[in-house]
mmCIF file of C-alpha atoms in Angstrom:
data_model
loop_
_atom_site.group_PDB
_atom_site.id
_atom_site.type_symbol
_atom_site.label_atom_id
_atom_site.label_comp_id
_atom_site.label_asym_id
_atom_site.label_seq_id
_atom_site.Cartn_x
_atom_site.Cartn_y
_atom_site.Cartn_z
ATOM 1 C CA MET G 1 0.000 0.000 0.000
ATOM 2 C CA ILE G 2 2.827 2.448 0.848
ATOM 3 C CA ASN G 3 5.028 3.746 -1.950
ATOM 4 C CA GLU G 4 8.164 1.615 -1.752
ATOM 5 C CA ALA G 5 10.265 4.408 -3.278
ATOM 6 C CA LEU G 6 9.880 6.745 -0.276
ATOM 7 C CA ASP G 7 13.196 8.127 0.951
ATOM 8 C CA ILE G 8 12.623 7.437 4.634
ATOM 9 C CA PRO G 9 15.956 8.837 5.928
ATOM 10 C CA HIS G 10 15.340 12.097 4.052
ATOM 11 C CA TRP G 11 11.881 12.577 5.539
ATOM 12 C CA ARG G 12 13.001 11.513 9.019
ATOM 13 C CA ASP G 13 15.752 14.147 8.963
ATOM 14 C CA ALA G 14 13.293 16.798 7.772
ATOM 15 C CA LEU G 15 10.827 15.882 10.517
ATOM 16 C CA ARG G 16 13.526 16.141 13.152
ATOM 17 C CA ARG G 17 14.698 19.482 11.776
ATOM 18 C CA ASP G 18 11.348 21.189 11.182
ATOM 19 C CA GLY G 19 8.897 19.267 13.351
ATOM 20 C CA ARG G 20 6.624 18.771 10.328
ATOM 21 C CA VAL G 21 6.767 17.373 6.804
ATOM 22 C CA GLN G 22 4.451 16.751 3.889
ATOM 23 C CA ILE G 23 5.416 13.628 1.963
ATOM 24 C CA ALA G 24 4.283 13.452 -1.662
ATOM 25 C CA ASP G 25 3.147 10.228 -3.373
ATOM 26 C CA PHE G 26 2.756 8.447 -0.052
ATOM 27 C CA LEU G 27 0.600 5.548 -1.238
ATOM 28 C CA GLN G 28 0.843 3.405 -4.307
ATOM 29 C CA PRO G 29 -1.433 4.965 -6.968
ATOM 30 C CA ASP G 30 -4.039 2.186 -6.972
ATOM 31 C CA ALA G 31 -4.306 2.275 -3.171
ATOM 32 C CA ALA G 32 -4.781 6.052 -3.133
ATOM 33 C CA ALA G 33 -7.465 5.869 -5.822
ATOM 34 C CA ARG G 34 -9.361 3.119 -4.002
ATOM 35 C CA LEU G 35 -9.278 4.990 -0.690
ATOM 36 C CA ARG G 36 -10.495 8.170 -2.373
ATOM 37 C CA GLN G 37 -13.400 6.221 -3.868
ATOM 38 C CA CYS G 38 -14.262 4.855 -0.429
ATOM 39 C CA LEU G 39 -14.334 8.313 1.150
ATOM 40 C CA ARG G 40 -16.342 9.806 -1.700
ATOM 41 C CA GLN G 41 -18.983 7.097 -2.068
ATOM 42 C CA GLU G 42 -19.051 4.567 0.761
ATOM 43 C CA VAL G 43 -18.616 6.220 4.166
ATOM 44 C CA PRO G 44 -21.732 6.872 6.336
ATOM 45 C CA TRP G 45 -20.604 10.295 7.498
ATOM 46 C CA THR G 46 -21.441 11.757 10.890
ATOM 47 C CA LEU G 47 -20.913 15.368 11.989
ATOM 48 C CA ALA G 48 -18.209 16.078 14.561
ATOM 49 C CA LEU G 49 -19.150 19.258 16.378
ATOM 50 C CA LYS G 50 -17.894 21.370 19.261
ATOM 51 C CA ASP G 51 -19.710 24.564 20.147
ATOM 52 C CA ALA G 52 -20.234 26.164 23.559
ATOM 53 C CA GLY G 53 -20.993 22.745 25.015
ATOM 54 C CA ALA G 54 -18.955 19.575 24.962
ATOM 55 C CA ALA G 55 -17.748 17.946 21.759
ATOM 56 C CA ARG G 56 -20.389 15.661 20.309
ATOM 57 C CA THR G 57 -21.342 13.709 17.213
ATOM 58 C CA LEU G 58 -24.510 13.972 15.158
ATOM 59 C CA ASP G 59 -25.225 10.455 13.921
ATOM 60 C CA ALA G 60 -25.303 9.558 10.238
ATOM 61 C CA ALA G 61 -29.095 9.264 9.961
ATOM 62 C CA ALA G 62 -29.851 12.579 11.681
ATOM 63 C CA TYR G 63 -27.120 14.348 9.745
ATOM 64 C CA ALA G 64 -28.252 12.978 6.395
ATOM 65 C CA ALA G 65 -31.813 14.139 7.143
ATOM 66 C CA MET G 66 -30.725 17.795 7.409
ATOM 67 C CA ASP G 67 -30.975 19.967 4.316
ATOM 68 C CA ASP G 68 -28.056 22.099 3.146
ATOM 69 C CA ASP G 69 -29.409 25.319 4.653
ATOM 70 C CA ALA G 70 -29.841 23.716 8.072
ATOM 71 C CA ARG G 71 -26.309 22.374 7.944
ATOM 72 C CA ARG G 72 -24.842 25.745 6.993
ATOM 73 C CA ARG G 73 -26.740 27.442 9.826
ATOM 74 C CA LEU G 74 -25.388 24.872 12.266
ATOM 75 C CA TYR G 75 -21.793 25.396 11.122
ATOM 76 C CA ALA G 76 -22.168 29.175 11.363
ATOM 77 C CA ALA G 77 -23.708 28.998 14.844
ATOM 78 C CA THR G 78 -20.867 26.747 15.975
ATOM 79 C CA ALA G 79 -18.275 29.225 14.751
ATOM 80 C CA ALA G 80 -20.126 32.181 16.271
ATOM 81 C CA SER G 81 -20.218 30.507 19.688
ATOM 82 C CA ALA G 82 -16.467 31.157 20.004
ATOM 83 C CA LEU G 83 -16.881 34.939 19.865
ATOM 84 C CA GLY G 84 -15.574 36.595 23.016
ATOM 85 C CA GLN G 85 -14.114 33.372 24.383
ATOM 86 C CA PRO G 86 -10.464 33.484 25.525
ATOM 87 C CA GLY G 87 -7.752 30.991 24.679
ATOM 88 C CA ASN G 88 -8.673 27.322 24.746
ATOM 89 C CA ALA G 89 -12.288 28.180 25.531
ATOM 90 C CA ALA G 90 -12.623 29.324 21.905
ATOM 91 C CA PHE G 91 -11.741 25.901 20.480
ATOM 92 C CA ARG G 92 -14.507 24.931 18.056
ATOM 93 C CA PHE G 93 -14.911 22.571 15.129
ATOM 94 C CA ALA G 94 -17.448 21.332 12.631
ATOM 95 C CA TYR G 95 -16.529 18.713 10.043
ATOM 96 C CA ASP G 96 -17.747 15.376 8.725
ATOM 97 C CA SER G 97 -16.218 12.399 10.482
ATOM 98 C CA TYR G 98 -16.130 8.625 10.584
ATOM 99 C CA MET G 99 -14.484 7.436 13.805
ATOM 100 C CA MET G 100 -12.656 4.393 12.548
ATOM 101 C CA VAL G 101 -11.541 2.959 15.896
ATOM 102 C CA SER G 102 -14.927 3.076 17.620
ATOM 103 C CA ALA G 103 -16.721 1.771 14.506
ATOM 104 C CA TYR G 104 -14.269 -1.133 14.292
ATOM 105 C CA ARG G 105 -14.669 -2.020 17.959
ATOM 106 C CA GLU G 106 -18.448 -1.867 17.724
ATOM 107 C CA GLY G 107 -18.582 -3.989 14.558
ATOM 108 C CA ARG G 108 -20.334 -1.285 12.536
ATOM 109 C CA ASP G 109 -20.211 -1.350 8.736
ATOM 110 C CA PRO G 110 -18.142 -4.570 8.669
ATOM 111 C CA ASP G 111 -17.505 -4.484 4.906
ATOM 112 C CA LEU G 112 -16.195 -0.916 4.854
ATOM 113 C CA LEU G 113 -12.644 -0.668 3.496
ATOM 114 C CA LEU G 114 -11.635 1.691 6.303
ATOM 115 C CA HIS G 115 -11.630 -1.239 8.747
ATOM 116 C CA ARG G 116 -8.930 -2.953 6.696
ATOM 117 C CA VAL G 117 -6.983 0.317 6.672
ATOM 118 C CA LEU G 118 -7.128 0.515 10.461
ATOM 119 C CA GLU G 119 -5.862 -3.070 10.697
ATOM 120 C CA LEU G 120 -3.004 -2.204 8.355
ATOM 121 C CA PHE G 121 -2.102 0.915 10.329
ATOM 122 C CA ASN G 122 -1.773 -1.196 13.484
ATOM 123 C CA SER G 123 0.045 -4.125 11.887
ATOM 124 C CA PRO G 124 3.678 -4.851 12.884
ATOM 125 C CA PRO G 125 5.066 -3.810 9.456
ATOM 126 C CA TYR G 126 3.297 -0.445 9.534
ATOM 127 C CA ILE G 127 4.322 0.245 13.137
ATOM 128 C CA ALA G 128 7.902 -0.548 12.115
ATOM 129 C CA PHE G 129 7.517 1.907 9.234
ATOM 130 C CA ALA G 130 6.170 4.609 11.589
ATOM 131 C CA ARG G 131 9.096 4.089 13.937
ATOM 132 C CA ALA G 132 11.583 4.298 11.080
ATOM 133 C CA LEU G 133 9.999 7.446 9.623
ATOM 134 C CA SER G 134 9.735 9.236 12.970
ATOM 135 C CA GLY G 135 12.977 7.880 14.395
ATOM 136 C CA ASP G 136 11.045 7.104 17.570
ATOM 137 C CA ALA G 137 10.825 3.527 18.820
ATOM 138 C CA ARG G 138 8.076 4.436 21.297
ATOM 139 C CA VAL G 139 5.381 4.460 18.578
ATOM 140 C CA ARG G 140 3.234 1.377 19.169
ATOM 141 C CA ARG G 141 -0.273 2.032 17.796
ATOM 142 C CA VAL G 142 -2.194 4.259 15.408
ATOM 143 C CA ASP G 143 -5.485 6.109 15.897
ATOM 144 C CA ALA G 144 -7.539 7.011 12.827
ATOM 145 C CA GLN G 145 -10.668 8.745 11.625
ATOM 146 C CA ALA G 146 -11.872 9.637 8.162
ATOM 147 C CA THR G 147 -12.689 13.300 7.650
ATOM 148 C CA ARG G 148 -14.555 15.318 5.061
ATOM 149 C CA TYR G 149 -14.580 19.123 5.070
ATOM 150 C CA ARG G 150 -17.220 20.958 3.078
ATOM 151 C CA PRO G 151 -18.065 24.673 2.711
ATOM 152 C CA GLY G 152 -18.538 26.316 6.111
ATOM 153 C CA GLN G 153 -16.637 23.622 8.022
ATOM 154 C CA PHE G 154 -13.451 24.245 10.010
ATOM 155 C CA LEU G 155 -11.168 23.206 12.872
ATOM 156 C CA ARG G 156 -9.990 26.070 15.078
ATOM 157 C CA TYR G 157 -6.613 26.487 16.748
ATOM 158 C CA HIS G 158 -5.473 23.744 19.128
ATOM 159 C CA THR G 159 -2.278 21.843 19.967
ATOM 160 C CA ASP G 160 -3.376 18.152 20.057
ATOM 161 C CA ILE G 161 -2.075 17.763 23.611
ATOM 162 C CA ASP G 162 -3.807 14.876 25.392
ATOM 163 C CA SER G 163 -2.451 13.511 28.652
ATOM 164 C CA HIS G 164 -4.263 10.166 28.320
ATOM 165 C CA GLU G 165 -3.716 8.974 24.736
ATOM 166 C CA GLY G 166 0.051 9.342 24.384
ATOM 167 C CA ARG G 167 -0.114 11.369 21.157
ATOM 168 C CA MET G 168 3.354 11.668 19.646
ATOM 169 C CA TYR G 169 2.794 12.550 15.987
ATOM 170 C CA ALA G 170 -0.291 13.747 14.152
ATOM 171 C CA TYR G 171 -0.838 12.763 10.546
ATOM 172 C CA VAL G 172 -3.173 13.635 7.687
ATOM 173 C CA LEU G 173 -3.367 11.329 4.669
ATOM 174 C CA ASN G 174 -4.830 13.622 2.005
ATOM 175 C CA LEU G 175 -7.148 12.110 -0.619
ATOM 176 C CA THR G 176 -8.602 15.150 -2.378
ATOM 177 C CA ALA G 177 -7.833 15.094 -6.096
ATOM 178 C CA HIS G 178 -7.554 18.809 -6.903
ATOM 179 C CA TRP G 179 -7.527 21.476 -4.193
ATOM 180 C CA GLN G 180 -6.895 25.196 -4.565
ATOM 181 C CA ALA G 181 -5.396 27.331 -1.815
ATOM 182 C CA ASP G 182 -8.169 29.936 -1.856
ATOM 183 C CA TRP G 183 -10.747 27.236 -1.105
ATOM 184 C CA GLY G 184 -9.533 27.225 2.525
ATOM 185 C CA GLY G 185 -9.134 23.864 4.245
ATOM 186 C CA LEU G 186 -5.416 24.514 4.757
ATOM 187 C CA LEU G 187 -3.509 22.857 7.582
ATOM 188 C CA GLN G 188 -1.956 25.943 9.176
ATOM 189 C CA PHE G 189 0.784 25.923 11.803
ATOM 190 C CA VAL G 190 0.585 28.840 14.216
ATOM 191 C CA GLY G 191 3.605 30.265 16.038
ATOM 192 C CA GLU G 192 3.838 31.730 19.520
ATOM 193 C CA ASP G 193 3.271 35.209 18.114
ATOM 194 C CA GLY G 194 -0.065 34.121 16.618
ATOM 195 C CA GLY G 195 1.215 34.239 13.049
ATOM 196 C CA VAL G 196 1.010 31.412 10.523
ATOM 197 C CA GLU G 197 4.445 29.807 10.240
ATOM 198 C CA ALA G 198 3.536 27.340 7.488
ATOM 199 C CA SER G 199 0.510 26.105 5.549
ATOM 200 C CA PHE G 200 0.061 22.679 3.974
ATOM 201 C CA LEU G 201 -2.246 22.404 0.992
ATOM 202 C CA PRO G 202 -4.169 19.096 1.123
ATOM 203 C CA ARG G 203 -2.349 17.721 -1.913
ATOM 204 C CA TYR G 204 -3.611 14.432 -3.283
ATOM 205 C CA ASN G 205 -1.867 11.331 -1.952
ATOM 206 C CA SER G 206 0.364 13.246 0.454
ATOM 207 C CA LEU G 207 1.023 12.512 4.116
ATOM 208 C CA SER G 208 1.257 15.528 6.410
ATOM 209 C CA LEU G 209 3.062 14.526 9.604
ATOM 210 C CA PHE G 210 4.027 16.657 12.585
ATOM 211 C CA ALA G 211 5.232 16.282 16.151
ATOM 212 C CA VAL G 212 2.788 16.893 19.012
ATOM 213 C CA PRO G 213 2.308 19.427 20.521
ATOM 214 C CA ALA G 214 2.007 21.926 17.699
ATOM 215 C CA GLY G 215 -0.379 24.852 17.405
ATOM 216 C CA HIS G 216 -2.433 24.360 14.258
ATOM 217 C CA ALA G 217 -5.847 24.732 12.641
ATOM 218 C CA VAL G 218 -7.750 23.814 9.487
ATOM 219 C CA SER G 219 -8.950 27.023 7.878
ATOM 220 C CA LEU G 220 -12.594 27.616 7.030
ATOM 221 C CA VAL G 221 -13.645 26.007 3.760
ATOM 222 C CA ALA G 222 -14.966 28.637 1.340
ATOM 223 C CA PRO G 223 -18.494 28.499 -0.118
ATOM 224 C CA TYR G 224 -17.008 28.201 -3.628
ATOM 225 C CA ALA G 225 -14.766 25.208 -2.857
ATOM 226 C CA GLY G 226 -14.951 22.944 -5.886
ATOM 227 C CA GLU G 227 -14.840 19.583 -4.093
ATOM 228 C CA ASP G 228 -14.741 17.951 -0.677
ATOM 229 C CA ARG G 229 -11.539 17.927 1.387
ATOM 230 C CA LEU G 230 -11.093 14.203 2.083
ATOM 231 C CA ALA G 231 -8.542 12.654 4.413
ATOM 232 C CA ILE G 232 -7.702 9.982 6.940
ATOM 233 C CA THR G 233 -6.224 11.566 10.021
ATOM 234 C CA GLY G 234 -5.159 10.708 13.564
ATOM 235 C CA TRP G 235 -2.117 10.164 15.728
ATOM 236 C CA TRP G 236 0.810 7.825 16.158
ATOM 237 C CA LEU G 237 0.602 6.865 19.808
ATOM 238 C CA SER G 238 3.041 5.636 22.415
#
């Protein structure tokens, strides 16, 4: 599944130097195309949402029953709930999600390709690959969710710190065929001064990988975005 021509020492050195990399042509072409098809046509999407209350999920049936106007109003209200909130209290998000780990454990959608992907990500060969790429032998398991960002959706600034999960590296496997920078949906790294230090375009078949903690966000997807921003994302865990 992984491109056998990847220059692992090169990317490991870049990750150590910069704390983040975006690796082009990460998967073999057929694997990338099949995963893109799965995300476009086969996933029963839910809505991951955090507004003034706790983070929650709107299930696939309820979400599918909403019309486009109702969805857009919900995204806008979620964003507006952060107004006037300081620091971490302003953390908000709204994006389409399929929680791969919980679905696998619960036996939901047993024929969905994403379950085989999760098994691969946690197989001994893939863990060995993750250790080689990161240069960190403490990596021992991989968390994953599928994500889809559409107009009006976003992920506000946060650092991915979690004292319980052992998050070491965050990754985004991008599966959007053609994305333009002015559509939003950029993975943006934010420095201590509040400025954007770097932005990663969600380039097709690229792996964005960065060390945790890191201040970052996914910018608001514009109403004129020409397609969905599709990805598999999560953490390499200790």
